[in-house]
C-alpha angles and dihedrals in degrees: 000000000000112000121213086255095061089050088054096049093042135048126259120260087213108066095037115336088236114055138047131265088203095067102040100156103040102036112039124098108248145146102289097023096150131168097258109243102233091072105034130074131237084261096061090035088058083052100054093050094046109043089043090058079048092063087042093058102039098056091048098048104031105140088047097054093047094073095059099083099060111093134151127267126224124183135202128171130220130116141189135175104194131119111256108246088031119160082225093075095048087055096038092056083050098055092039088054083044095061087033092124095121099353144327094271106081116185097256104171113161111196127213118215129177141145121278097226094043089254132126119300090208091095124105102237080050100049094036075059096049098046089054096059088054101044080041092055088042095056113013109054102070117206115217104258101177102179083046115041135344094223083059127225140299117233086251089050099052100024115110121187106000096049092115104037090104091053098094088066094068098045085049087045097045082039085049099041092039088050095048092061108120084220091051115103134198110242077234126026089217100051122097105209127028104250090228102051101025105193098198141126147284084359122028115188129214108215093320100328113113116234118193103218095178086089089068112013109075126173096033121180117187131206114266093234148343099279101052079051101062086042085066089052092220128134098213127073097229110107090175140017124164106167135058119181114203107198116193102186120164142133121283105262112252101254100031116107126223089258089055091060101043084051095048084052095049085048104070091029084060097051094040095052100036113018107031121083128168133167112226104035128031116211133205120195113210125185134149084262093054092043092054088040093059082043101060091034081065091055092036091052095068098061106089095049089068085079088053093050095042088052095047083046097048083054098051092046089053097045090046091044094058099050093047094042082049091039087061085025089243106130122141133169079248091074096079093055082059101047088047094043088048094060088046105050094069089048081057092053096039089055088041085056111044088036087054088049097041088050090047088058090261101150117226114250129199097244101061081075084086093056091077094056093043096044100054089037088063101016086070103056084064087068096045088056082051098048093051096050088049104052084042086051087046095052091046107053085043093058087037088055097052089046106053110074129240089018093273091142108108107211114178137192075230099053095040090056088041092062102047091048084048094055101034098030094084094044096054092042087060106047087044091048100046088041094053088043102057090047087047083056095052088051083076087051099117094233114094103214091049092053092050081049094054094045092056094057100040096051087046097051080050104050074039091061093045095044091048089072097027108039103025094033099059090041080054086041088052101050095027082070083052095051093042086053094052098046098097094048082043090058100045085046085048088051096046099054104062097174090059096045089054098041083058090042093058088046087058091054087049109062097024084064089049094053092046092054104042083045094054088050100049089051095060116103089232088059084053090047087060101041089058092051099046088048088059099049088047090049102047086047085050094046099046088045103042082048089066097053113126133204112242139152129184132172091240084068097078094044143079116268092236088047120121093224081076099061092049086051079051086053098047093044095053105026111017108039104046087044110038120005109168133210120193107220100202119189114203100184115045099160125176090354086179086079123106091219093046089051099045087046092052092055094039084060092055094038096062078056094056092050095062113117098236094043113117091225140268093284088072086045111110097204112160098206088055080057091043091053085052084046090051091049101055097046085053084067100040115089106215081043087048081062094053088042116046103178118080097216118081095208076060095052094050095048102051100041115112097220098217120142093250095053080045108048093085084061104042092052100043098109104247085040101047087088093064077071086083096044095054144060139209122200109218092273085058094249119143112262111171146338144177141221114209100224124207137232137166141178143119090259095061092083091063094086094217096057082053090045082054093055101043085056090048085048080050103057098050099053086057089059076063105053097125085071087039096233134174143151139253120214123179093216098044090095090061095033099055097065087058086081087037104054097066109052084032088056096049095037090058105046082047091059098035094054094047085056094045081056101056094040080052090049095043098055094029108053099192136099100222092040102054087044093053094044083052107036073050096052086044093057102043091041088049086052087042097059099033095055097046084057094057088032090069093258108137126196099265124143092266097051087045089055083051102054092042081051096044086056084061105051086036083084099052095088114026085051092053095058098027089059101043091045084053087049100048087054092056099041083050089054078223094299091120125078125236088258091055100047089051090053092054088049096052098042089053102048105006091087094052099034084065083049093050094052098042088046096048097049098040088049095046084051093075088065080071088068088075115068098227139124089224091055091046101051090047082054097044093047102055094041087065095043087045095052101036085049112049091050086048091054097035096044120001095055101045086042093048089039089053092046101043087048104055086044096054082046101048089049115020104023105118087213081072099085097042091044085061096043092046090049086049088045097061098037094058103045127071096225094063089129097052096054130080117188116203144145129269105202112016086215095058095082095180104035111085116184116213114222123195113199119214108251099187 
């Protein structure tokens, strides 16, 4: 049961359901209902002016304004997830110059072959398969060669020095299916391996001439021993192989274009995913092209469940805004228009905005795919927070209407829509502000595609926040004339139907029961007890959790889960990386390599690789000059070369050769040598300019991307001791591996920054110690649980969590701000008349009901993103089910717990009433005309002035 004293705390369900019938003529919404100016700033008192002439103009101008929000889009497509000021880029633009031959965009296609039944790959059937998609890659896919032929040319037409780098995999297959024969017979029956075609591994060997099969051969497991070996009756030492890599690289021919080459690479990956089937081996084609196509198709995939959304959301808005708009009998057909307009408002500033990027050369990125799906999830809840004011502003100048005599009560489309823009403008300006401003942050974030990201988002909150006045306000302006129109024929509809009225009236009851009492108890100092207990427990867990998180980025990441890039990165993980991970030594400045000190200090570069514990050795090395000393050496040997060379040492050979391309072109054209042409350099005189050795590593630990980031910055530091030959080293993988030490002080960096900001935006519309500190103390705590519960939620730091909890720090704000402002608010409008219960009440009657919309929407909305299988859609969803969580018990309980506490205690020890309260309670304990005498205020400003009032007794 309610007691009297409870009515008179709290307002009467029956009037308005929000505000009190007690304070009729300082807490009710009317026409002038101003912030009185003795407790607002120069900055509240700006709002109110200028939201209220929005509302003005709105309203007068409606059809005008409407046209504003429709602009053109414009795309564009590149993307690109490195640090800014990486090292990687550096290295990247060299080995592009390196390979500028025709261009910076070398054919680079990398080819996937196992065996269909996850079996070895060393049988014939399997092998003879294997060879034919090589041989069919080689000849059959033409690439467009316009100052050649118009049919175009095959790899092996327009290849130029790897032509030949699959080949050891046909001699291994004809020494294999040769072998295999039942008639074919070892020279010697003891023997493991034919001396002439020698099938082992690592290096098999043609009739004397070494072959390095680790390029091509991944997964290799060898026999124990020599005698399981000879069971299997097999003359090769490879028990299991289950993956064979196929790399076409060559230079882009010279009148082929960048699309050509993008298209020759979509070609095969077309027919070997789609069109060829085998039955013994399966086949994936991967290339840079590939790689940016699944990602996009990533991006691309979520599109057409924005219709989906927009259509779940619409609903929502619909269902919610029947009950309310019953609930404040308030429901009109125009409803609809406004649940329908407020979904569509943020799709108009998402297009503004990415057409306004795309127009100003901004490319488009994958992953603003993503801006559509978090604008309209937050973009609507604007519009909830307009529509309730409206519906309360609506109850309240009817009943203001029957109630003033004579109907001298002027009551305007203009001051209807002032009002609301008056009590919901400020609101909205913070949580768009402090949104825009944690993605304007993240624009600083050092990764590109994070920054595109950002500025998507930022820009499209903003044309949100502008559309949202603009755009949804006239379309409110515009039925809310409809709905204005139709309110007398509404009442006498409401009156005649009894059964209705008193079905609402009981819901009144209802709720306003349930906010009295949840206010009462939130009020209570063991509530306040709990609530700091259970704070600790939740921020110990978020701590602890958000503590383990770990850095980590990895190229499934940006596909889809069903894509085929993430098999080949299955592949990588498990066969390639703890067998055979490459670094490419380059040498920059090579010099006078004739000389004895430049050549020793070369090798003494690639030795120090050499030297490192996890490199395979210097036998997996491919280092041209060891090639050259061999070279040397055979010519030596060589009569008509003896002529050419006249000194017998090799060391003496190397030394005093000259290293031009002319001296060198014997050499680089002999057949096992032709492949050194695309390790080396010559500047236009001839002279040799620069070169590079491919290094190998291997080791289990080399699929953990740290431990590979370690060792790139251990590569790294070697090639500076050797800064006097320029060298440095390509990685495939650097671009990715230079943001892991990034992500975390970035990350830092950022939610510092972007919590100080959410501060002074706080401090700036809420001009209140205790309140600002609440709304923070508020952001901090839902940002800490945020983050801590991503982490044990299987969330690592990668650049597109990082843009998510820069983000969440963002939409923290949403709803502490709501509640903190309008408790702030409450307390001026009040001029302090109201307790802390009562102010809490008001809060949660004005925005409890939307904030709940706001929540539900958003969640059920983000949900569609689930529909498409991707780590970047999962982490977005994860995130804002946990904003929206934290943050909705934050704004609906710890604030209103926290405002209600910190009240009473700033009354209880720094309120200046204090001292008169307790001289007024002694004053009339002590006297004998305590019941004649009544002690009030006479202005409720004037905190420290009491008037006696002595009341005539005769």
């Amino acid at each position: 049961m309610i007691s009297s004293g409870d009515s008179a705390r709290f307002s009467s369900p029956a009037d308005s359901a929000i505000v009190s019938s007690e304070f009729s003529n300082s807490d009710r919404l009317s026409n002038n209902s101003r912030i009185p100016e003795d407790h607002s700033t120069k900055f509240t008192r700006f709002m109110d002016y200028f939201f209220r002439n929005v509302g003005y103009i709105i309203t007068d101008h409606a059809k005008l304004v409407l046209t504003i929000p429709f602009t053109k889009q414009e795309d564009d497509l590149k993307t690109g997830y490195t640090p800014h000021g990486a090292r990687s880029h550096q290295e990247v633009a060299m080995h592009d110059e390196f390979y500028s031959k025709n261009g910076s965009d070398p054919v680079q296609v990398v080819v996937f072959i196992v065996a269909k039944d996850n079996g070895t790959l060393t049988r014939s059937q399997h092998l003879n398969e294997t060879v034919k998609v090589m041989d069919h890659i080689g000849h059959n896919f033409l690439m467009p060669n316009y100052g050649n032929t118009s049919n175009g040319q095959s790899f092996y037409e327009f290849c130029t020095d790897f032509c030949e780098f699959n080949e050891p995999l046909r001699h291994f297959r004809n020494g294999f299916v040769i072998q295999s024969n039942p008639d074919y017979a070892l020279l010697q029956p003891d023997d493991l391996f034919d001396s002439r075609i020698n099938l082992s591994f690592p290096f098999m060997s043609v009739l004397g001439r070494e072959l390095d099969l680790s390029p091509l051969f991944f997964g290799v497991r060898k026999f124990p021993n020599d005698d399981a070996q000879r069971r299997a009756h097999l003359t090769t030492n490879i028990e299991h192989l289950p993956l064979i890599v196929l790399q076409y690289r060559a230079d882009k021919p010279k009148y082929a274009t960048k699309e050509d080459v993008q298209a020759w690479e979509r070609t095969i990956e077309r027919y070997y995913h789609f069109d060829f089937k085998n039955e013994h081996i399966r086949t994936k084609v991967m290339s840079i092209t590939v790689a940016a196509d699944e990602i996009v198709k990533n991006g691309m995939t979520l599109f057409p469940f924005i219709i989906l959304g927009f259509l779940i959301l619409s609903t929502f808005a619909l269902i919610t805004g029947y009950c309310s708009s019953y609930y404040f009998d308030q429901w009109t057909i125009h409803k609809v228009s406004l649940a329908i307009f407020a979904c569509v408002c943020p799709l108009l500033a998402t297009s503004s905005s990415l057409g306004l990027l795309f127009w100003c050369g901004f490319r488009f990125g994958s992953i603003l795919a993503v801006t559509p799906f978090l604008v309209l999830a937050i973009g609507v809840d604007d519009a909830f927070l307009m529509i309730h004011s409206w519906q309360r502003i609506c109850v309240e100048q009817r009943r203001l209407r029957q109630t003033t005599l004579n109907g001298g009560y002027g009551d305007t489309l203009r001051k209807r829509i002032a009002e609301m823009c008056v009590d919901v403008g400020p609101s909205i300006s913070i949580t768009s502000l402090t949104n825009a401003i944690s993605f304007i942050i993240g624009y600083f974030s050092p990764t590109p595609e994070i920054q595109l990201f950002c500025a998507g988002n930022a820009l499209a909150i903003f044309f949100d926040y502008i559309y949202q006045f603009v755009f949804f306000g006239t379309i409110m302006a515009i039925a809310g004339d409809f709905e204005m129109k139709s309110e007398s024929k509404r009442d006498k509809k409401s009156i005649a139907n009894v059964e209705s009225t008193e079905r609402r009236k009981k819901l009144h009851v209802i709720v306003t029961s349930f906010l009295k009492h949840y206010c009462r108890w939130a009020a209570d100092s063991f509530t306040s007890f709990l609530m700091l207990l259970c704070l600790i427990v939740y921020w110990i867990v978020s701590i602890r959790g958000a503590l383990t998180i770990c850095p980590s980025i990895t190229p499934d990441k940006l596909f889809l889960a069903d894509s085929p890039v993430n098999e080949i990165n299955w592949f990588r993980d498990n066969y390639i990386l703890p067998n055979y991970t490459a670094v490419n030594v380059f040498v920059n400045n090579v010099g006078d390599f004739s000389s004895p000190e430049k050549q020793q200090r070369v090798r003494n570069l690639i030795a120090e690789y050499e030297k490192m514990p996890l490199c395979l050795g210097a036998e997996y090395t491919h280092f041209w000059f060891r090639d050259f000393d061999k070279y040397l050496e055979t010519t030596i040997e060589d009569d008509e070369s003896h002529l050419e060379f006249e000194d017998t040492s090799v060391s003496t050979n190397s030394k005093s050769f000259s290293f031009t391309k002319k001296d060198m072109q014997q050499f680089l054209n002999w057949p096992e040598y032709k492949h050194w042409n695309a390790f080396i350099r010559f500047d236009d005189k001839g002279n040799l300019t620069k070169f590079f050795a491919v290094i190998a590593f291997h080791g289990k630990e080399l699929v953990s991307w740290n431990k590979r980031g370690e060792l790139l910055n251990e590569w790294r530091a070697i090639a500076d001791n050797y800064s006097d030959l320029e060298a440095w080293v390509f990685e495939d993988d650097a671009q990715f591996l230079d943001q892991i030490a990034t992500l975390i002080p970035s990350t830092i960096s950022s939610s510092v920054v972007t919590l100080v900001c959410m501060t002074v935006v706080c401090i700036i519309f809420m001009y209140n110690l205790f309140t600002v500190c609440v709304a923070t103390f508020s952001i901090m705590s839902v940002c800490i649980g945020v983050f801590g519960f991503l982490a044990m939620w299987g969330i690592d730091l990668d650049p597109i969590s990082m843009a998510t909890t820069i983000m969440s720090i963002g939409f923290s704000v949403d709803f502490p701000a709501h509640a903190s402002f309008h408790y702030y608010r409450t307390g001026i409008e009040s001029s302090g008349k109201w307790s802390p219960e009562q102010r809490i009440y008001h809060v949660l009657s004005a925005i409890g009901f939307p904030l709940l919309q706001c929540g539900i929407s958003t969640i059920l909305f983000v949900f569609c993103l689930l529909f498409v299988p991707s780590y970047m859609s999962e982490v977005f969803v994860k995130t804002m089910v946990l904003v929206i969580i934290f943050g909705l018990i934050h704004g609906l309980f710890v604030i209103p717990v926290a405002l209600c506490s910190l009240t009473r205690l700033y009354d209880a020890f720094f309120s200046s009433q204090t001292k008169v309260g307790n001289t007024i309670k002694k004053l009339q304990k002590s006297s004998s005309f305590k019941n004649m005498m009544n002690v009030t205020r006479t202005h409720p400003d004037d905190k420290n002035i009491a008037k006696v009032t002595v009341h005539d007794t005769s």
